[in-house]
Amino acid sequence: MLGGIIGPLILVLLAVIVPALLARVVRDLVRTSLLLTLPIALSALLVNVLFFPAEQQVLLRPGPITVTAEGLVFALEILVRIMAISGAITLFYLTTRPQDLVVDLERRGVSARVAFVANASVQTVPAMVERAQQIAAAQRARGLDTEGSFMRRARGILPIVGPVILGSIAEVEERTLALEARGFTRPGRRTMLWWPTDSGAQRAARWSLIAALIAVAGARIAGRLG
Amino acid sequence: MLTLEAVSYRYAGATRLSLREVSLTLGEGEVVGVVGRSEAGKSTLCLVASGLAPRTLGGTLRGRVLLDGADSSGRAMHEMARDVAIGFQNPGTQLSGVATTVYEEVAFGPMNLGIARDEVLRRTESSIDALAIGALRDRDPDLLSGGQQQLVAIAGLLALSPRHLILDEPTAQLDPAGTRLVSDAIKGLAGGGVSILIVEQKVDLLAGVCDRVIALDEGRVALDGAADQVLRDPALHAMGVAEPSGVRLRRLASEAGLAPEVIAGALRAEAWSSADG
């Protein structure tokens, strides 16, 4: 019954936790990953534990709700999958400099524009958080009350969200103009000054992960994991 | 030579023209200053002269922008970038966001144009030297102050080795030392034959570097002439543009009844003491 959990859990351990330990980012990984996935993980857990349709092995019956072993196992399976996805994405974000990503994507033949969009996506969140903090400080300096009760905080959001979004849009336009003026839209390959280091160990780790992916997919197809 | 022939421009969705029948020629090595109150059309003039309007911004352009006598309307923006470089007021949005160091940031433009690596390195070194930012070369550009970022952005423009350089308030975030570096770089480029169009609120900078100044008012050229003539024109003051400090001092001295020779002598003494310092 636990086959659907142990397999993905081993993968999370080998492909996410061990590399995070080696990169010394485990604490950041766990914190960021939890922040990102807590709402969806909690809803998945509640829905599947409390409202799982098949009723075979009943664990608890609190009032009209039936908690079954099947529902619990299914919820845990989903949780492990969410952990795998969010852990892998967070690990990538914590261990990869956006600029290295851009240069390496270009080296592999991806267009500079696509690489730039990939980089911008990674950088957008911290940039918007910083802008929101600046605008919130400016609004507070002008008397906006963002402390206290839930309603007060909610009322304080609108004067911050508007300038954050409009400011970001204006910034995108200015940035686009500056990039265009520096020849960024020229077709063809750019001149590169350097390439990111790609050691034998890194290449070996990459190939091992690809091999593991194929093996897991094969095992899954063969029905050994679930 | 960069020429604007009777250019009028309206932004997409706007009801009125932002530039009206503007004609302007930037000759080889010439530095032309642009002044005017807010919304006079100064930044729009920069966008049109650089080719960003209407190519990137959309909108409607009447008249012609010529590069060495040839109509530039058929050229793509990356082709324009080989000849015309433009710098803006806000340094944060001029950085590429993909460079890990100031060195790479300065090299970004020539890298985009596919210029040979050795030439990119040579241009980058020379631009960094021109703006005396060698101490910043290994720093992350995103973590610099606004003034430092502006110098890096300008160095990035120099690295494009443009024949025409357009600067929209390049010293807005710079201290006097940074402003002097930009001023020296402008003089050096002009000496090498680069034509420069510069919008500036710091009229003392314009007085020091410009051959010619034009004043825009509601999108039209209101004044056009030699820099020292235009900058001391009383009409400019009436348009809300500050006078250069020397002109202002002479006017105030005259209003206070001081003889012009007295103030001229004081200005000479000040100039000598600054040069010694």
Coordinates of N, CA and C in Angstrom, one line a residue, chain A residues 97-100 102-103 112 115-116 119 123 170-194, chain B residues 47 52 56-57 77-78 81-82 86 88 90 92-100 104-109 111-115 117 120-121 156 160:
Chain A
R97 N 22.7 30.6 -10.2 CA 22.7 32.0 -10.4 C 22.0 32.2 -11.7
P98 N 21.0 33.2 -11.7 CA 20.2 33.4 -12.9 C 21.1 33.7 -14.2
Q99 N 22.2 34.4 -13.9 CA 23.0 34.8 -15.1 C 23.7 33.5 -15.6
D100 N 24.1 32.6 -14.8 CA 24.7 31.3 -15.3 C 23.7 30.6 -16.1
V102 N 21.2 31.9 -17.9 CA 21.1 32.5 -19.2 C 22.3 32.1 -20.1
V103 N 23.5 32.2 -19.6 CA 24.7 32.0 -20.4 C 24.7 30.5 -20.9
A112 N 18.7 34.1 -27.2 CA 19.0 35.0 -26.0 C 17.7 35.5 -25.4
A115 N 16.3 32.9 -23.2 CA 17.1 32.8 -22.0 C 16.8 34.0 -21.1
F116 N 16.6 35.2 -21.7 CA 16.4 36.4 -20.9 C 15.0 36.3 -20.2
N119 N 15.4 34.1 -17.2 CA 16.1 34.8 -16.1 C 15.2 35.8 -15.5
Q123 N 13.9 36.4 -11.5 CA 14.3 37.6 -10.8 C 13.0 38.5 -10.5
A170 N 5.6 49.9 -16.0 CA 6.4 51.1 -16.5 C 7.9 50.6 -16.6
E171 N 8.3 49.9 -15.6 CA 9.7 49.5 -15.6 C 10.0 48.5 -16.7
V172 N 9.1 47.7 -17.0 CA 9.2 46.7 -18.1 C 9.4 47.5 -19.4
E173 N 8.6 48.5 -19.6 CA 8.7 49.3 -20.8 C 10.1 50.0 -20.9
E174 N 10.5 50.6 -19.8 CA 11.8 51.3 -19.9 C 12.9 50.3 -20.1
R175 N 12.8 49.1 -19.5 CA 13.9 48.1 -19.7 C 13.9 47.6 -21.1
T176 N 12.7 47.4 -21.7 CA 12.6 47.0 -23.1 C 13.3 48.0 -24.0
L177 N 13.0 49.3 -23.8 CA 13.6 50.3 -24.6 C 15.2 50.2 -24.5
A178 N 15.6 50.1 -23.3 CA 17.1 50.1 -23.1 C 17.7 48.8 -23.7
L179 N 17.0 47.7 -23.6 CA 17.6 46.5 -24.3 C 17.6 46.6 -25.8
E180 N 16.5 47.1 -26.3 CA 16.4 47.3 -27.8 C 17.5 48.2 -28.3
A181 N 17.7 49.3 -27.5 CA 18.7 50.3 -27.9 C 20.1 49.7 -27.8
R182 N 20.3 48.6 -27.1 CA 21.6 48.0 -27.0 C 21.7 46.7 -27.9
G183 N 20.8 46.7 -28.9 CA 21.0 45.6 -29.9 C 20.5 44.2 -29.5
F184 N 19.7 44.2 -28.4 CA 19.4 42.8 -27.9 C 18.5 42.0 -28.8
T185 N 17.8 42.7 -29.7 CA 16.8 42.0 -30.5 C 17.5 41.5 -31.9
R186 N 18.8 41.7 -32.0 CA 19.5 41.3 -33.2 C 19.4 39.8 -33.3
P187 N 19.0 39.3 -34.5 CA 19.0 37.9 -34.7 C 20.4 37.3 -34.7
G188 N 20.5 36.0 -34.5 CA 21.8 35.4 -34.5 C 22.4 35.3 -33.1
R189 N 23.6 34.7 -33.0 CA 24.2 34.4 -31.7 C 25.0 35.7 -31.3
R190 N 25.0 35.8 -29.9 CA 25.7 36.9 -29.3 C 27.2 36.5 -29.1
T191 N 28.1 37.4 -29.0 CA 29.4 37.1 -28.6 C 29.4 36.8 -27.1
M192 N 30.1 35.7 -26.7 CA 30.1 35.3 -25.3 C 31.5 35.5 -24.8
L193 N 31.5 36.0 -23.5 CA 32.8 36.3 -22.9 C 33.3 35.1 -22.1
W194 N 32.4 34.4 -21.5 CA 32.8 33.3 -20.7 C 31.7 32.2 -20.7
Chain B
L47 N 13.8 59.8 -28.1 CA 13.3 58.5 -28.5 C 13.1 58.5 -30.1
L52 N 13.8 54.6 -31.4 CA 12.9 53.7 -30.6 C 11.5 54.1 -30.8
T56 N 9.8 50.8 -31.5 CA 9.4 50.0 -30.4 C 8.2 50.5 -29.7
L57 N 8.1 51.8 -29.7 CA 7.0 52.4 -28.9 C 5.6 52.5 -29.6
M77 N 15.8 48.0 -35.3 CA 16.3 48.7 -34.1 C 17.8 48.2 -33.9
H78 N 18.0 46.9 -34.1 CA 19.4 46.5 -33.8 C 20.4 47.0 -34.8
A81 N 21.1 50.5 -33.6 CA 22.0 50.4 -32.5 C 23.5 50.4 -32.8
R82 N 23.8 50.1 -34.0 CA 25.2 50.1 -34.5 C 25.7 51.5 -34.6
I86 N 21.5 55.4 -27.1 CA 20.7 56.2 -26.3 C 20.8 55.8 -24.8
F88 N 19.2 56.7 -20.8 CA 18.1 57.3 -20.2 C 18.4 57.8 -18.8
N90 N 16.9 56.9 -15.8 CA 16.8 56.0 -14.7 C 17.8 54.9 -14.8
G92 N 18.5 52.2 -13.1 CA 18.1 50.9 -12.7 C 17.5 50.1 -13.9
T93 N 16.8 50.8 -14.7 CA 16.1 50.1 -15.9 C 17.0 50.0 -17.1
Q94 N 18.2 50.6 -17.0 CA 19.1 50.5 -18.2 C 20.1 49.3 -18.1
L95 N 20.1 48.7 -16.9 CA 21.0 47.6 -16.7 C 20.3 46.4 -17.3
S96 N 21.1 45.5 -17.8 CA 20.6 44.3 -18.6 C 19.9 43.3 -17.6
G97 N 20.4 43.2 -16.4 CA 19.8 42.2 -15.5 C 20.4 40.9 -15.7
V98 N 21.2 40.7 -16.7 CA 21.8 39.4 -16.9 C 23.3 39.4 -16.7
A99 N 23.9 40.5 -16.3 CA 25.3 40.6 -16.1 C 25.7 40.4 -14.7
T100 N 26.7 39.6 -14.4 CA 27.1 39.3 -13.0 C 28.0 40.4 -12.5
E104 N 30.9 42.8 -17.4 CA 30.0 42.2 -18.3 C 28.8 43.1 -18.7
E105 N 28.4 43.9 -17.8 CA 27.3 44.9 -18.1 C 27.8 45.9 -19.2
V106 N 29.0 46.4 -19.0 CA 29.5 47.3 -20.0 C 29.7 46.6 -21.4
A107 N 30.0 45.3 -21.3 CA 30.3 44.6 -22.6 C 28.9 44.1 -23.2
F108 N 27.8 44.2 -22.5 CA 26.6 43.7 -23.0 C 26.2 44.1 -24.4
G109 N 26.3 45.4 -24.7 CA 25.8 45.9 -26.0 C 26.7 45.4 -27.1
M111 N 28.4 42.7 -27.2 CA 28.2 41.3 -27.3 C 26.9 41.0 -28.1
N112 N 25.8 41.8 -27.8 CA 24.6 41.6 -28.6 C 24.8 41.8 -30.1
L113 N 25.7 42.7 -30.4 CA 25.9 43.0 -31.8 C 26.8 42.0 -32.5
G114 N 27.2 41.0 -31.7 CA 28.0 39.9 -32.3 C 29.4 40.4 -32.8
I115 N 29.9 41.4 -32.1 CA 31.3 41.9 -32.4 C 32.3 40.9 -31.9
R117 N 35.2 38.9 -30.1 CA 35.5 38.9 -28.6 C 36.6 39.9 -28.3
V120 N 35.3 43.3 -28.4 CA 34.4 43.6 -27.2 C 35.2 43.9 -26.0
L121 N 36.3 43.1 -25.8 CA 37.2 43.3 -24.6 C 37.8 44.7 -24.7
G156 N 28.4 51.5 -20.8 CA 27.8 50.5 -21.7 C 27.5 51.1 -23.0
L160 N 29.4 50.6 -27.2 CA 28.8 50.4 -28.5 C 29.5 51.1 -29.6

